[in-house]
PDB file of C-alpha atoms in Angstrom:
ATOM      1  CA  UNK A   1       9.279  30.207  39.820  1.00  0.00           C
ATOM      2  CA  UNK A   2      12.739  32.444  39.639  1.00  0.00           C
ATOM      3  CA  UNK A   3      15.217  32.503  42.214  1.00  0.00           C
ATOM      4  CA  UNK A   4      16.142  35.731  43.087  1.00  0.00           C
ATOM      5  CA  UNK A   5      19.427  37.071  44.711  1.00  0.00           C
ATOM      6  CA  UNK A   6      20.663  40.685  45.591  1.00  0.00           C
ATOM      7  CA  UNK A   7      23.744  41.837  46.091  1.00  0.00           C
ATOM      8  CA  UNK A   8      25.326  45.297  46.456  1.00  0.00           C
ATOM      9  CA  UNK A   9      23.990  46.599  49.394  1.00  0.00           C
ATOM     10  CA  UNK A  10      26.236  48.221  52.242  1.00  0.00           C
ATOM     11  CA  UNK A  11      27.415  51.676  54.368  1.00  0.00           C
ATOM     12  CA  UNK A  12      27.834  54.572  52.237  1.00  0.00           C
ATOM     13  CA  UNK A  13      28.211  58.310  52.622  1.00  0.00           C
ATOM     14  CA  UNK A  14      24.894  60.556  51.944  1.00  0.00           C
ATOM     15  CA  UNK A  15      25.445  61.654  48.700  1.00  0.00           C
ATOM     16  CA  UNK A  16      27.505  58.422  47.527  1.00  0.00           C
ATOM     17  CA  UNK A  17      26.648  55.718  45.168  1.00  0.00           C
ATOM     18  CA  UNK A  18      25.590  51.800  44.926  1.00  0.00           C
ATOM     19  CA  UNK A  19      24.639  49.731  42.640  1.00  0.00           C
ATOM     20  CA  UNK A  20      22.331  47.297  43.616  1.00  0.00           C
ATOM     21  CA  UNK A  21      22.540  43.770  41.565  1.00  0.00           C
ATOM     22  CA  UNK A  22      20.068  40.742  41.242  1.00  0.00           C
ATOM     23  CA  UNK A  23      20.926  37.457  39.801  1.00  0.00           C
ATOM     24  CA  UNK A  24      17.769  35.340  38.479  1.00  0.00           C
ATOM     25  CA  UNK A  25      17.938  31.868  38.118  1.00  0.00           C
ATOM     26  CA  UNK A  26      15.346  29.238  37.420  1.00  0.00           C
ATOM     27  CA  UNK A  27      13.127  30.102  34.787  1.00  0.00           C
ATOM     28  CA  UNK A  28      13.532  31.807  31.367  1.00  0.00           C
ATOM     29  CA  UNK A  29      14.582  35.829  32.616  1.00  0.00           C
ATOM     30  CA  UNK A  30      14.087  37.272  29.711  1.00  0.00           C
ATOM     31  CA  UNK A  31       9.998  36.015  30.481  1.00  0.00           C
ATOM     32  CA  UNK A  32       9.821  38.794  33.573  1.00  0.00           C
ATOM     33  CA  UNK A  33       9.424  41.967  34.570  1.00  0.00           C
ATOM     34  CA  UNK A  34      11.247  43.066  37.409  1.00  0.00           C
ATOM     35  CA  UNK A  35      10.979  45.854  40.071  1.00  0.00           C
ATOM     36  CA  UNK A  36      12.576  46.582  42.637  1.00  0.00           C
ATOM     37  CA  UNK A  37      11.454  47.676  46.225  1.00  0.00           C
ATOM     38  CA  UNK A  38      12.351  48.751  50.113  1.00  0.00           C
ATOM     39  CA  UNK A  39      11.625  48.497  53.061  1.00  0.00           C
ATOM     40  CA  UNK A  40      12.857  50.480  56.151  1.00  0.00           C
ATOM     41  CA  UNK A  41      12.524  50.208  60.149  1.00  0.00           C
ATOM     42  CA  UNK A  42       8.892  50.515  61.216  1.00  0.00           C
ATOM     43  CA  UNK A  43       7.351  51.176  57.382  1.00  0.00           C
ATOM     44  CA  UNK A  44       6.045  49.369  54.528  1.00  0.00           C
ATOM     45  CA  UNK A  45       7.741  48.399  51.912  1.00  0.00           C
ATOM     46  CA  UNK A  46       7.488  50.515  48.783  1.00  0.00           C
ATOM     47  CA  UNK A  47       7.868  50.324  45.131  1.00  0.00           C
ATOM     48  CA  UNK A  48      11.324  52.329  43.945  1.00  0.00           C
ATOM     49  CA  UNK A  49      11.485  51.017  40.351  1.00  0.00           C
ATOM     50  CA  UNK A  50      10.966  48.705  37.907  1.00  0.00           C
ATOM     51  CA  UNK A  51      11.706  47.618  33.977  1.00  0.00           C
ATOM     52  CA  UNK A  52      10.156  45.790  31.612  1.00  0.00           C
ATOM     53  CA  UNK A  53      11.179  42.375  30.082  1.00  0.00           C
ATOM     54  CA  UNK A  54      12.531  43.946  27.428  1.00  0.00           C
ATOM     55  CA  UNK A  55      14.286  46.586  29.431  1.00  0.00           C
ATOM     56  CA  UNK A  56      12.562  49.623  27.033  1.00  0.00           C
ATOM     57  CA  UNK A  57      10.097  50.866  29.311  1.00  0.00           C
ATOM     58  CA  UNK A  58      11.327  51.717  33.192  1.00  0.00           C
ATOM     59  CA  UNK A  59       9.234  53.850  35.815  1.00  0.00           C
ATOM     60  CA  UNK A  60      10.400  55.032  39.112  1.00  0.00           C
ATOM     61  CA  UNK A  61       9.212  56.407  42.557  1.00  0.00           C
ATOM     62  CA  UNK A  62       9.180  60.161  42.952  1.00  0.00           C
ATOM     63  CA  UNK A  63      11.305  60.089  45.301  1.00  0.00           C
ATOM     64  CA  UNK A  64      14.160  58.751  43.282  1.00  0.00           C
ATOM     65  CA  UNK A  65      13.599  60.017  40.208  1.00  0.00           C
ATOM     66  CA  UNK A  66      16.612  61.422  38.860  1.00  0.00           C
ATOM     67  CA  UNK A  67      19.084  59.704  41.121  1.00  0.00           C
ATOM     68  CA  UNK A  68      18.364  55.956  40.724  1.00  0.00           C
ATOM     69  CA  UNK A  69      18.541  54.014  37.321  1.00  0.00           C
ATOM     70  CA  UNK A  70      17.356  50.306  36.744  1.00  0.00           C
ATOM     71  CA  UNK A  71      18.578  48.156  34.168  1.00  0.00           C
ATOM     72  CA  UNK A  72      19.089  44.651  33.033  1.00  0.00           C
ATOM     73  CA  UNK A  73      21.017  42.297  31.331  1.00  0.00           C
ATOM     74  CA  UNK A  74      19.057  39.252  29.850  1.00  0.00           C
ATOM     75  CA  UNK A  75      22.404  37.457  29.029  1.00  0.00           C
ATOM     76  CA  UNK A  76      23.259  38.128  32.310  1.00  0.00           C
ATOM     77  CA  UNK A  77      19.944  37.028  33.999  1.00  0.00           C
ATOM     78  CA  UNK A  78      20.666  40.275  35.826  1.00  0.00           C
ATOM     79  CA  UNK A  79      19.017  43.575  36.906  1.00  0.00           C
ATOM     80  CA  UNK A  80      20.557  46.164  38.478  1.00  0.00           C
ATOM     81  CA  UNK A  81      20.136  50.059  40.348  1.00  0.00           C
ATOM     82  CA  UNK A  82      22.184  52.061  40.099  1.00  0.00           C
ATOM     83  CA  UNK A  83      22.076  54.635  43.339  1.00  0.00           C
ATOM     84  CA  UNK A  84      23.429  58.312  42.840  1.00  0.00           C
ATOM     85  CA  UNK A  85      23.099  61.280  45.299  1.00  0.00           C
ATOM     86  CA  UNK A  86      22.256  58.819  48.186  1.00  0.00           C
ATOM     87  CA  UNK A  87      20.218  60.015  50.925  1.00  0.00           C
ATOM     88  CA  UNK A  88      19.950  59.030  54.840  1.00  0.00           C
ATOM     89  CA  UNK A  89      16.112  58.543  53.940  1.00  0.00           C
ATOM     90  CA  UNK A  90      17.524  55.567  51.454  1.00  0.00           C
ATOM     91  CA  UNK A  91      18.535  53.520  54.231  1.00  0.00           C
ATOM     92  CA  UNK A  92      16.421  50.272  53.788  1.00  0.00           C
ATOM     93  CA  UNK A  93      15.913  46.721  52.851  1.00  0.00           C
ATOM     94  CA  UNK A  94      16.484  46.304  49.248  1.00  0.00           C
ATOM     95  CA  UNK A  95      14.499  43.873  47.244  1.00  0.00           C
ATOM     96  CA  UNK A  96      14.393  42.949  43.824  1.00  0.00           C
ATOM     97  CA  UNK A  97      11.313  40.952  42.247  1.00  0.00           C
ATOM     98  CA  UNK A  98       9.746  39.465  39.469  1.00  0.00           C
ATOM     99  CA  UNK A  99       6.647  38.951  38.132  1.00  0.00           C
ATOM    100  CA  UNK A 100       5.370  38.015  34.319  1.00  0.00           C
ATOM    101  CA  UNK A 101       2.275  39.036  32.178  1.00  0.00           C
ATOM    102  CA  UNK A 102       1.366  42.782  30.693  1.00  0.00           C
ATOM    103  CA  UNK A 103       4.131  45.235  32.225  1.00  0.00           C
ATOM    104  CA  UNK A 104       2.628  48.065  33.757  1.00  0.00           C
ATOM    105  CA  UNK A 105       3.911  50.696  35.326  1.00  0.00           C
ATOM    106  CA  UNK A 106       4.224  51.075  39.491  1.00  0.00           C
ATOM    107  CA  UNK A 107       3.410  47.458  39.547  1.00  0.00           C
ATOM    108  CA  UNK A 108       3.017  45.624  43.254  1.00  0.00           C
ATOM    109  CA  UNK A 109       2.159  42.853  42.465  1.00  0.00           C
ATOM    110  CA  UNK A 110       4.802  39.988  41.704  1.00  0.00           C
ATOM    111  CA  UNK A 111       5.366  36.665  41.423  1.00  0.00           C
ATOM    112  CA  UNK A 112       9.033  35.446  43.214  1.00  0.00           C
ATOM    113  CA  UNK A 113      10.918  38.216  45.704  1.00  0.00           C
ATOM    114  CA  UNK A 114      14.439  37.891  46.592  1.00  0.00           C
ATOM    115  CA  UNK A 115      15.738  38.051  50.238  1.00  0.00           C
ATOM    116  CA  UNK A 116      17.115  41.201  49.893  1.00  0.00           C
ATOM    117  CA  UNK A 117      20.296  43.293  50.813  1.00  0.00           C
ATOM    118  CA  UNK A 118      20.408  46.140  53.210  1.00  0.00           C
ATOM    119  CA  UNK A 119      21.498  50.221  52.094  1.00  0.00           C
ATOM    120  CA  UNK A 120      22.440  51.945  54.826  1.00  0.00           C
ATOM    121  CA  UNK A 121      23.443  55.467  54.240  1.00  0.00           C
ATOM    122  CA  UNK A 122      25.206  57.904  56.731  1.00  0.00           C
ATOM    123  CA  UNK A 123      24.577  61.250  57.084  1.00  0.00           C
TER     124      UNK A 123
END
């Protein structure tokens, strides 16, 4: 099991910038893929993107393609997302997670889930 912890989150502008960060501890990070997901008021949580162990392949929701940007730092036991061009809609729960075995793409699926940190965004 990995420990997960965001950090990041806050009140921004609409069309302002975050970056989300998650600190792993635990387990090997290097071992896991991570994603990262939200959740806002009264909906499901949804996948917005994820990265392999590595950090060479990444995939993202359509509807933040082109503004959001995951990354990681396995010295840092650390992923990130980066938030550009930030939307009321982006308000949410943010949640970072991990999960190990063959990477795929849109995964939902994972193994450990941090607590999250809340994006709110004003219009």
């Amino acid at each position: 099991q990995v420990q997960l912890v965001e950090s990041g989150g806050g009140l921004v502008q609409a069309g302002g910038s975050l970056r989300l960060s998650c600190a792993a501890s635990g387990r090997t990070f290097s071992n896991y893929h991570m994603g990262w997901f939200r959740q806002a008021p009264g909906k499901e949580r949804e996948f917005v993107s994820d990265i392999n162990w590595s950090g060479s392949i990444r995939s993202y929701a359509d509807s933040v393609k082109g503004r959001f940007i995951i990354s990681r730092d396995n010295a840092k036991n650390t992923v990130y997302l980066q938030m550009n061009s930030l939307k009321p809609e982006d308000t949410a729960v943010y949640y970072c997670a991990a999960r190990v075995g063959v990477y795929y793409s849109h995964a939902t699926s994972y193994d450990d889930w941090g607590q999250g940190t809340q994006v709110t965004v004003s219009s």
